[in-house]
Coordinates of C-alpha atoms in Angstrom, one line a residue:
M1235 CA -20.1 104.6 -15.4
N1236 CA -16.5 103.7 -16.1
E1237 CA -15.8 103.4 -12.4
W1238 CA -18.7 100.8 -12.2
T1239 CA -17.3 99.0 -14.9
N1240 CA -13.9 98.8 -13.4
N1241 CA -15.1 97.5 -10.2
Q1242 CA -16.9 94.9 -12.1
L1243 CA -13.8 93.9 -13.9
I1244 CA -12.1 93.7 -10.6
I1245 CA -14.7 91.3 -9.1
V1246 CA -14.9 89.0 -12.2
G1247 CA -11.0 89.1 -12.3
G1248 CA -10.9 88.0 -8.6
I1249 CA -13.3 85.2 -9.0
T1250 CA -11.5 83.9 -11.9
F1251 CA -8.3 83.9 -10.1
L1252 CA -9.9 82.4 -7.2
I1253 CA -11.3 79.5 -9.3
I1254 CA -8.0 78.9 -11.1
S1255 CA -6.3 78.8 -7.7
I1256 CA -8.8 76.1 -6.5
L1257 CA -8.4 74.0 -9.5
V1258 CA -4.7 74.3 -9.5
I1259 CA -4.6 73.2 -5.8
S1260 CA -7.1 70.5 -6.4
G1261 CA -4.8 69.2 -9.1
I1262 CA -1.9 69.1 -6.8
V1263 CA -3.9 67.1 -4.2
R1264 CA -5.2 64.8 -6.9
Y1265 CA -1.6 64.3 -8.0
N1266 CA 0.1 63.7 -4.7
K1267 CA -2.8 61.4 -3.9
R1268 CA -2.1 59.2 -7.2
Q1269 CA 1.6 59.1 -6.3
K1270 CA 1.0 57.8 -2.9
E1271 CA -1.2 55.2 -4.3
K1272 CA 1.0 54.2 -7.0
S1273 CA 3.8 54.1 -4.5
S1274 CA 1.8 51.8 -2.1
L1275 CA 0.8 49.7 -5.0
L1276 CA 4.4 49.0 -5.8
Q1277 CA 5.1 48.4 -2.4
S1278 CA 2.2 45.8 -2.5
K1279 CA 3.4 44.1 -5.4
D1280 CA 7.1 44.2 -4.2
S1281 CA 5.6 42.4 -0.9
I1282 CA 3.6 40.1 -3.2
R1283 CA 6.7 39.3 -5.4
D1284 CA 8.8 38.7 -2.3
S1285 CA 6.3 36.5 -0.6
L1286 CA 6.0 34.4 -3.8
I1287 CA 10.0 34.1 -4.3
A1288 CA 10.1 33.1 -0.7
L1289 CA 7.5 30.4 -1.1
T1290 CA 9.1 29.2 -4.1
E1291 CA 12.4 29.1 -2.5
E1292 CA 11.0 27.1 0.3
K1293 CA 9.2 24.5 -2.0
T1294 CA 12.4 24.0 -3.8
K1295 CA 14.1 23.4 -0.6
D1296 CA 11.8 20.9 0.3
K1297 CA 12.1 19.2 -3.1
E1298 CA 15.9 19.1 -2.7
G1299 CA 15.5 17.8 0.8
V1300 CA 17.0 20.6 2.5
S1301 CA 13.7 21.5 4.6
V1302 CA 11.1 19.0 4.6
S1303 CA 8.1 19.0 6.8
A1304 CA 7.5 16.1 8.8
T1305 CA 5.4 13.1 7.4
P1306 CA 2.4 11.9 9.0
K1307 CA 3.1 9.0 11.4
K1308 CA 2.3 5.5 10.3
I1309 CA -0.6 3.9 11.9
G1310 CA 0.3 1.4 14.6
I1311 CA -0.4 -2.0 14.7
P1312 CA -1.9 -3.5 17.8
K1313 CA 0.1 -6.1 19.5
D1314 CA -2.6 -8.8 18.9
V1315 CA -2.2 -8.4 15.1
P1316 CA 1.5 -9.2 14.0
K1317 CA 2.7 -7.2 11.0
E1318 CA 3.7 -9.4 8.2
V1319 CA 6.8 -8.1 6.0
S1320 CA 5.5 -5.2 4.2
T1321 CA 5.7 -5.0 0.4
K1322 CA 5.2 -1.3 0.3
E1323 CA 7.8 1.4 -0.4
S1324 CA 8.7 4.1 2.3
L1325 CA 6.9 6.8 0.4
P1326 CA 4.0 8.5 1.5
T1327 CA 1.0 6.3 0.9
H1328 CA -1.6 9.2 0.5
N1329 CA -3.4 8.6 3.7
W1330 CA -4.0 4.9 2.7
F1331 CA -5.3 3.7 6.2
E1332 CA -8.0 6.4 6.3
R1333 CA -9.1 5.3 2.7
L1334 CA -9.1 1.9 3.7
K1335 CA -11.2 2.5 6.8
G1336 CA -13.8 4.5 4.7
G1337 CA -14.0 1.6 2.3
L1338 CA -14.8 -0.8 5.4
R1339 CA -17.0 1.7 7.1
K1340 CA -20.4 -0.3 6.7
T1341 CA -18.8 -3.6 7.2
H1342 CA -17.4 -2.2 10.6
T1343 CA -20.9 -1.2 11.5
Q1344 CA -22.3 -4.4 10.4
I1345 CA -19.9 -6.4 12.3
V1346 CA -18.0 -4.5 15.2
T1347 CA -20.5 -1.9 16.0
N1348 CA -23.5 -4.2 15.9
L1349 CA -21.7 -6.6 18.2
D1350 CA -20.9 -3.9 20.6
E1351 CA -24.6 -2.9 20.9
F1352 CA -25.4 -6.7 21.4
F1353 CA -23.3 -7.0 24.3
L1354 CA -24.4 -3.5 25.7
S1355 CA -28.1 -4.5 25.4
K1356 CA -27.6 -7.8 27.2
K1357 CA -25.9 -6.3 30.2
D1358 CA -24.0 -9.5 30.8
K1359 CA -26.8 -11.8 30.5
A1360 CA -26.4 -13.3 27.0
T1361 CA -26.0 -16.9 26.9
R1362 CA -23.4 -18.5 24.6
A1363 CA -26.1 -19.6 22.4
E1364 CA -27.2 -15.9 21.8
I1365 CA -23.8 -14.8 21.3
H1366 CA -23.0 -17.5 18.9
E1367 CA -26.1 -17.0 16.8
T1368 CA -25.7 -13.3 17.2
L1369 CA -22.0 -13.3 15.5
F1370 CA -22.9 -15.8 12.8
E1371 CA -25.7 -13.4 11.5
L1372 CA -23.7 -10.5 11.7
L1373 CA -20.9 -12.1 9.8
V1374 CA -23.1 -13.5 7.0
Q1375 CA -25.0 -10.3 6.6
A1376 CA -21.6 -8.5 6.0
D1377 CA -21.2 -11.1 3.1
V1378 CA -18.5 -13.4 4.9
G1379 CA -20.8 -16.1 3.6
V1380 CA -22.4 -19.2 5.8
K1381 CA -19.4 -21.4 5.6
T1382 CA -16.7 -19.1 6.4
S1383 CA -19.0 -17.6 9.3
E1384 CA -19.5 -21.0 10.8
Y1385 CA -15.9 -21.6 10.7
L1386 CA -15.3 -18.4 12.6
V1387 CA -18.0 -18.9 15.2
D1388 CA -16.3 -22.3 15.9
R1389 CA -12.8 -20.8 16.1
V1390 CA -14.0 -18.0 18.5
K1391 CA -16.0 -20.7 20.7
S1392 CA -13.1 -22.9 20.8
R1393 CA -10.8 -20.2 22.3
L1394 CA -13.0 -18.3 24.8
T1395 CA -12.9 -19.2 28.4
P1396 CA -16.2 -19.3 30.3
E1397 CA -15.1 -16.2 32.1
A1398 CA -14.1 -14.2 28.9
Y1399 CA -17.3 -15.0 27.0
L1400 CA -19.2 -11.7 28.3
D1401 CA -16.1 -9.4 27.6
P1402 CA -16.5 -7.5 24.5
K1403 CA -12.8 -6.5 24.2
I1404 CA -11.6 -10.2 24.5
F1405 CA -14.4 -11.4 22.2
K1406 CA -13.4 -9.0 19.5
S1407 CA -9.8 -9.5 19.9
I1408 CA -9.9 -13.3 19.2
L1409 CA -12.5 -12.6 16.4
R1410 CA -10.0 -10.3 14.7
E1411 CA -7.1 -12.7 15.4
E1412 CA -9.1 -15.7 13.6
I1413 CA -9.9 -13.2 10.6
F1414 CA -6.2 -12.2 10.2
A1415 CA -5.3 -15.7 10.2
I1416 CA -7.6 -16.6 7.2
L1417 CA -6.4 -13.5 5.3
T1418 CA -2.8 -14.7 5.4
A1419 CA -3.0 -18.5 5.1
T1420 CA -2.8 -19.8 1.6
K1421 CA -2.1 -23.0 0.0
E1422 CA 1.6 -21.9 -0.9
N1423 CA 2.1 -20.2 2.5
P1424 CA -0.2 -22.0 5.0
K1425 CA 1.8 -20.3 7.8
G1426 CA 0.6 -17.0 6.6
V1427 CA 3.9 -15.4 5.1
L1428 CA 3.0 -13.9 1.9
E1429 CA 5.5 -13.2 -1.0
S1430 CA 5.5 -9.8 -2.5
P1431 CA 3.0 -9.3 -5.4
L1432 CA 4.5 -8.3 -8.9
Q1433 CA 7.5 -6.7 -7.6
S1434 CA 9.4 -9.6 -6.0
L1435 CA 11.4 -10.1 -9.3
A1436 CA 14.9 -11.1 -8.0
D1437 CA 14.5 -14.9 -8.2
K1438 CA 12.4 -14.6 -11.5
K1439 CA 13.5 -14.1 -15.1
L1440 CA 12.7 -10.9 -16.5
P1441 CA 10.2 -9.9 -17.8
H1442 CA 7.8 -10.8 -15.2
V1443 CA 4.6 -11.9 -17.1
V1444 CA 1.2 -11.1 -15.5
L1445 CA -2.0 -12.2 -17.0
M1446 CA -5.0 -10.2 -15.8
V1447 CA -8.3 -12.3 -15.9
G1448 CA -11.8 -11.3 -14.7
V1449 CA -15.2 -10.6 -16.1
N1450 CA -16.1 -7.5 -17.8
G1451 CA -17.1 -4.5 -15.5
V1452 CA -15.0 -5.4 -12.3
G1453 CA -12.3 -2.9 -13.3
K1454 CA -10.0 -5.3 -14.8
T1455 CA -8.6 -3.0 -17.5
T1456 CA -8.3 0.0 -15.0
T1457 CA -6.5 -2.2 -12.6
T1458 CA -4.1 -3.2 -15.4
G1459 CA -3.6 0.5 -16.3
K1460 CA -2.7 1.3 -12.6
L1461 CA -0.4 -1.4 -12.3
A1462 CA 1.3 -0.4 -15.1
F1463 CA 1.4 3.3 -13.8
K1464 CA 2.8 2.1 -10.4
S1465 CA 5.5 0.0 -11.8
H1466 CA 6.4 3.1 -14.1
L1467 CA 6.8 5.1 -11.0
K1468 CA 9.2 2.4 -9.4
G1469 CA 11.3 2.9 -12.6
Q1470 CA 10.4 -0.4 -14.0
K1471 CA 9.9 -0.4 -17.9
V1472 CA 6.6 -1.8 -18.9
V1473 CA 4.7 -3.3 -21.9
I1474 CA 1.1 -3.7 -21.8
G1475 CA -1.0 -6.2 -24.3
A1476 CA -4.6 -5.4 -25.0
A1477 CA -5.6 -9.1 -25.6
D1478 CA -9.3 -8.1 -25.0
T1479 CA -9.6 -7.5 -28.8
F1480 CA -13.3 -7.4 -29.1
R1481 CA -13.8 -4.5 -26.7
A1482 CA -12.5 -1.2 -28.6
A1483 CA -13.2 0.9 -25.4
A1484 CA -11.1 -1.4 -23.3
V1485 CA -8.3 -1.0 -25.8
E1486 CA -8.6 2.9 -26.1
Q1487 CA -8.4 3.0 -22.2
L1488 CA -5.3 0.9 -22.0
A1489 CA -3.7 3.4 -24.6
V1490 CA -4.4 6.2 -22.2
W1491 CA -2.8 4.1 -19.2
A1492 CA 0.2 3.2 -21.6
Q1493 CA 0.9 6.9 -22.3
R1494 CA 0.5 7.9 -18.5
S1495 CA 2.7 5.1 -17.8
N1496 CA 5.2 5.7 -20.6
A1497 CA 4.7 2.1 -21.6
E1498 CA 4.9 0.4 -24.9
M1499 CA 1.6 -1.1 -26.0
I1500 CA 0.8 -4.0 -28.1
R1501 CA -2.5 -3.7 -29.9
L1502 CA -3.7 -5.5 -33.0
K1503 CA -6.9 -5.2 -35.3
E1504 CA -10.2 -5.5 -33.5
G1505 CA -11.4 -9.0 -33.4
T1506 CA -7.7 -10.4 -33.6
D1507 CA -7.0 -13.8 -32.0
P1508 CA -6.2 -12.5 -28.3
A1509 CA -3.3 -15.3 -28.1
S1510 CA -1.7 -13.5 -30.9
V1511 CA -1.6 -10.0 -29.0
A1512 CA -0.4 -12.0 -26.0
Y1513 CA 2.5 -13.3 -27.8
E1514 CA 3.6 -10.3 -29.4
T1515 CA 3.4 -8.6 -26.2
V1516 CA 5.7 -11.1 -24.4
K1517 CA 8.1 -11.1 -27.4
K1518 CA 8.3 -7.1 -27.2
A1519 CA 9.0 -7.2 -23.8
S1520 CA 11.7 -9.7 -24.0
E1521 CA 13.3 -7.7 -26.9
N1522 CA 13.3 -4.2 -25.1
G1523 CA 14.4 -5.3 -21.7
S1524 CA 11.1 -4.6 -19.9
S1525 CA 10.5 -5.6 -16.2
V1526 CA 6.8 -6.0 -16.3
C1527 CA 4.6 -7.5 -18.9
L1528 CA 1.0 -7.1 -18.4
I1529 CA -1.7 -8.7 -20.4
D1530 CA -5.4 -7.6 -20.2
T1531 CA -7.9 -10.5 -21.4
A1532 CA -11.4 -10.8 -22.4
G1533 CA -14.0 -11.5 -19.3
R1534 CA -17.0 -13.0 -21.1
L1535 CA -18.4 -15.8 -18.9
Q1536 CA -21.6 -16.4 -21.2
N1537 CA -19.9 -19.4 -22.6
R1538 CA -17.2 -21.0 -20.1
Q1539 CA -16.1 -23.4 -22.6
D1540 CA -15.0 -20.9 -24.9
L1541 CA -13.5 -19.0 -21.9
M1542 CA -11.5 -21.8 -21.0
Q1543 CA -10.2 -22.6 -24.6
E1544 CA -9.2 -18.8 -25.0
L1545 CA -7.2 -18.6 -21.6
A1546 CA -5.7 -22.1 -22.2
K1547 CA -4.3 -21.0 -25.6
I1548 CA -3.1 -17.8 -24.3
S1549 CA -1.0 -19.6 -21.7
R1550 CA 0.2 -22.1 -24.2
V1551 CA 1.2 -19.4 -26.6
I1552 CA 3.0 -17.2 -24.2
A1553 CA 4.9 -20.1 -23.1
K1554 CA 6.5 -20.8 -26.4
E1555 CA 8.1 -17.2 -26.3
N1556 CA 8.7 -17.6 -22.3
P1557 CA 8.5 -21.3 -20.9
E1558 CA 8.0 -19.9 -17.5
A1559 CA 5.2 -17.4 -18.2
P1560 CA 2.7 -16.3 -17.1
H1561 CA 4.6 -15.8 -13.9
E1562 CA 1.4 -14.4 -12.1
V1563 CA -2.4 -14.6 -12.9
L1564 CA -4.3 -12.2 -11.2
L1565 CA -8.2 -12.5 -11.0
V1566 CA -10.0 -9.1 -10.5
L1567 CA -13.2 -9.1 -8.5
D1568 CA -15.5 -6.4 -7.7
A1569 CA -16.2 -6.4 -4.0
T1570 CA -19.8 -4.8 -4.4
T1571 CA -21.0 -7.8 -6.1
G1572 CA -20.6 -10.1 -3.0
Q1573 CA -21.1 -13.6 -2.9
N1574 CA -21.1 -13.4 -6.8
A1575 CA -17.6 -12.5 -6.8
L1576 CA -16.8 -15.8 -5.0
Q1577 CA -18.8 -17.8 -7.5
Q1578 CA -16.7 -16.0 -10.4
A1579 CA -13.3 -16.9 -8.6
R1580 CA -14.7 -20.7 -8.5
I1581 CA -15.2 -20.5 -12.3
F1582 CA -11.9 -19.0 -13.0
Q1583 CA -10.0 -21.4 -10.8
E1584 CA -11.2 -24.2 -13.0
V1585 CA -10.1 -22.5 -16.1
V1586 CA -6.8 -21.1 -15.2
N1587 CA -4.1 -21.4 -12.4
I1588 CA -5.0 -18.1 -10.3
T1589 CA -2.0 -17.0 -8.2
G1590 CA -3.5 -13.9 -6.8
L1591 CA -6.7 -11.7 -6.5
V1592 CA -7.4 -8.2 -6.9
L1593 CA -10.5 -6.8 -4.8
T1594 CA -11.8 -3.8 -6.4
K1595 CA -14.5 -1.2 -5.5
L1596 CA -14.5 -1.6 -1.8
D1597 CA -16.2 1.6 -1.6
G1598 CA -18.0 1.6 1.7
T1599 CA -20.7 -0.9 1.0
A1600 CA -21.3 -3.8 3.6
K1601 CA -19.8 -6.1 1.5
G1602 CA -16.2 -5.9 2.6
G1603 CA -16.6 -9.2 4.3
I1604 CA -16.3 -11.1 1.0
A1605 CA -12.7 -10.7 1.3
I1606 CA -12.6 -12.7 4.2
A1607 CA -14.8 -15.2 2.4
I1608 CA -12.6 -15.6 -0.8
A1609 CA -9.5 -16.0 1.0
A1610 CA -10.9 -18.6 3.4
E1611 CA -12.4 -20.8 0.6
L1612 CA -10.0 -20.3 -2.3
K1613 CA -6.9 -20.2 -0.3
V1614 CA -5.6 -17.6 -2.9
P1615 CA -3.7 -14.6 -1.8
I1616 CA -5.4 -11.1 -2.1
R1617 CA -2.7 -9.2 -3.9
Y1618 CA -4.3 -5.9 -4.3
V1619 CA -7.4 -4.1 -2.8
G1620 CA -9.1 -1.0 -4.3
V1621 CA -11.2 1.7 -2.6
G1622 CA -11.8 4.2 -5.4
E1623 CA -11.0 5.4 -9.0
A1624 CA -7.7 7.2 -8.4
V1625 CA -4.4 5.4 -8.8
E1626 CA -3.5 5.9 -5.1
D1627 CA -6.7 4.1 -4.5
L1628 CA -5.2 0.7 -5.3
E1629 CA -2.7 -0.5 -3.1
V1630 CA -1.0 -3.7 -1.9
F1631 CA -3.3 -5.8 0.1
E1632 CA -1.6 -6.4 3.7
A1633 CA -3.7 -8.2 6.3
H1634 CA -2.9 -6.5 9.3
E1635 CA -4.0 -3.2 7.6
F1636 CA -7.4 -4.6 6.7
V1637 CA -8.2 -5.9 10.2
N1638 CA -6.7 -2.9 12.0
A1639 CA -9.0 -0.8 9.7
L1640 CA -12.2 -3.3 10.1
F1641 CA -11.8 -3.1 13.8
S1642 CA -10.6 0.5 14.3
E1643 CA -12.8 2.4 16.8
E1644 CA -12.4 5.7 14.9
H1645 CA -14.9 5.1 12.1

């Protein structure tokens, strides 16, 4: 019995020892595995950290000009469309040409693509009358307007030789040259040499006072804010005047832009005489040595007589503080309204001396032709064009870019 008990104890002891050995070995294996994982993780973290450090150093070099990646090449200008003196800085333009092409995409289809399809369908058998009629219809449908469309058709007719009539390339080349001529010729510059908008301050006393006019809803207040921000980026000191005192939303919107632009903003109580705001704005700009003074005005056209009196009063009051002001009166127009924009421009021309136009919301609708109509009929230079909501979507208007974007084959 005792012998049997001893044997049992020996067996139990052996099993216990075996179990303990297995547990110990397993523990050692798990410990080694954890150590390896920890080491691997640390190496991975070190690798990530090293990568981040390298990336940061690379970006720092870019900022310091040590190692800068090549900037995109500027879009070339066809020989048949000369480039007027550019008013833009040499900084990157946020792929502006592509944005402009996008804004003119439907206008390109309406005029250029449909013209190509017409020539292709006729297979060199179109009569001159058919070509003239087709061109006229396409231009009118693109909101170029009847008067300006007739003018363009006549200009093309006068320049085309009998042999060139059925050559689409020559036909389009002459058309784009005539559109370019319209966009660059103004009352002050009939030869098409446009002065720099807003920023040509060398021959003018500071502050440079700009009156922003236009009906409500065209993007006037937003454009005022964007111009303030762009001036700020150039290092210019800006003062903004909220003279649309009957629209609280417009005043608050300007306040946001003023903060972004590090600009001083003049605002008085709601319903205050707009001329008082304009006067205080010009006065403040003169006192603090500002370069640019932007004044946002009301745009109610329900009563033209009231509008005339208000804008005339603002101009008189501004002149008391600065006899040469306003130096610029920019009329903001919404491109999507088509011929209505042209009518608005005519009304404002009766009220105030418009020195330049800002065409906003050129967003891809088939209304881009309105820019040609306005330039042809009013002979007032287009200063800026906007294709979207962002700051970089508003740029200085340059006729060569407009016609190149309109006639570009890469749409």
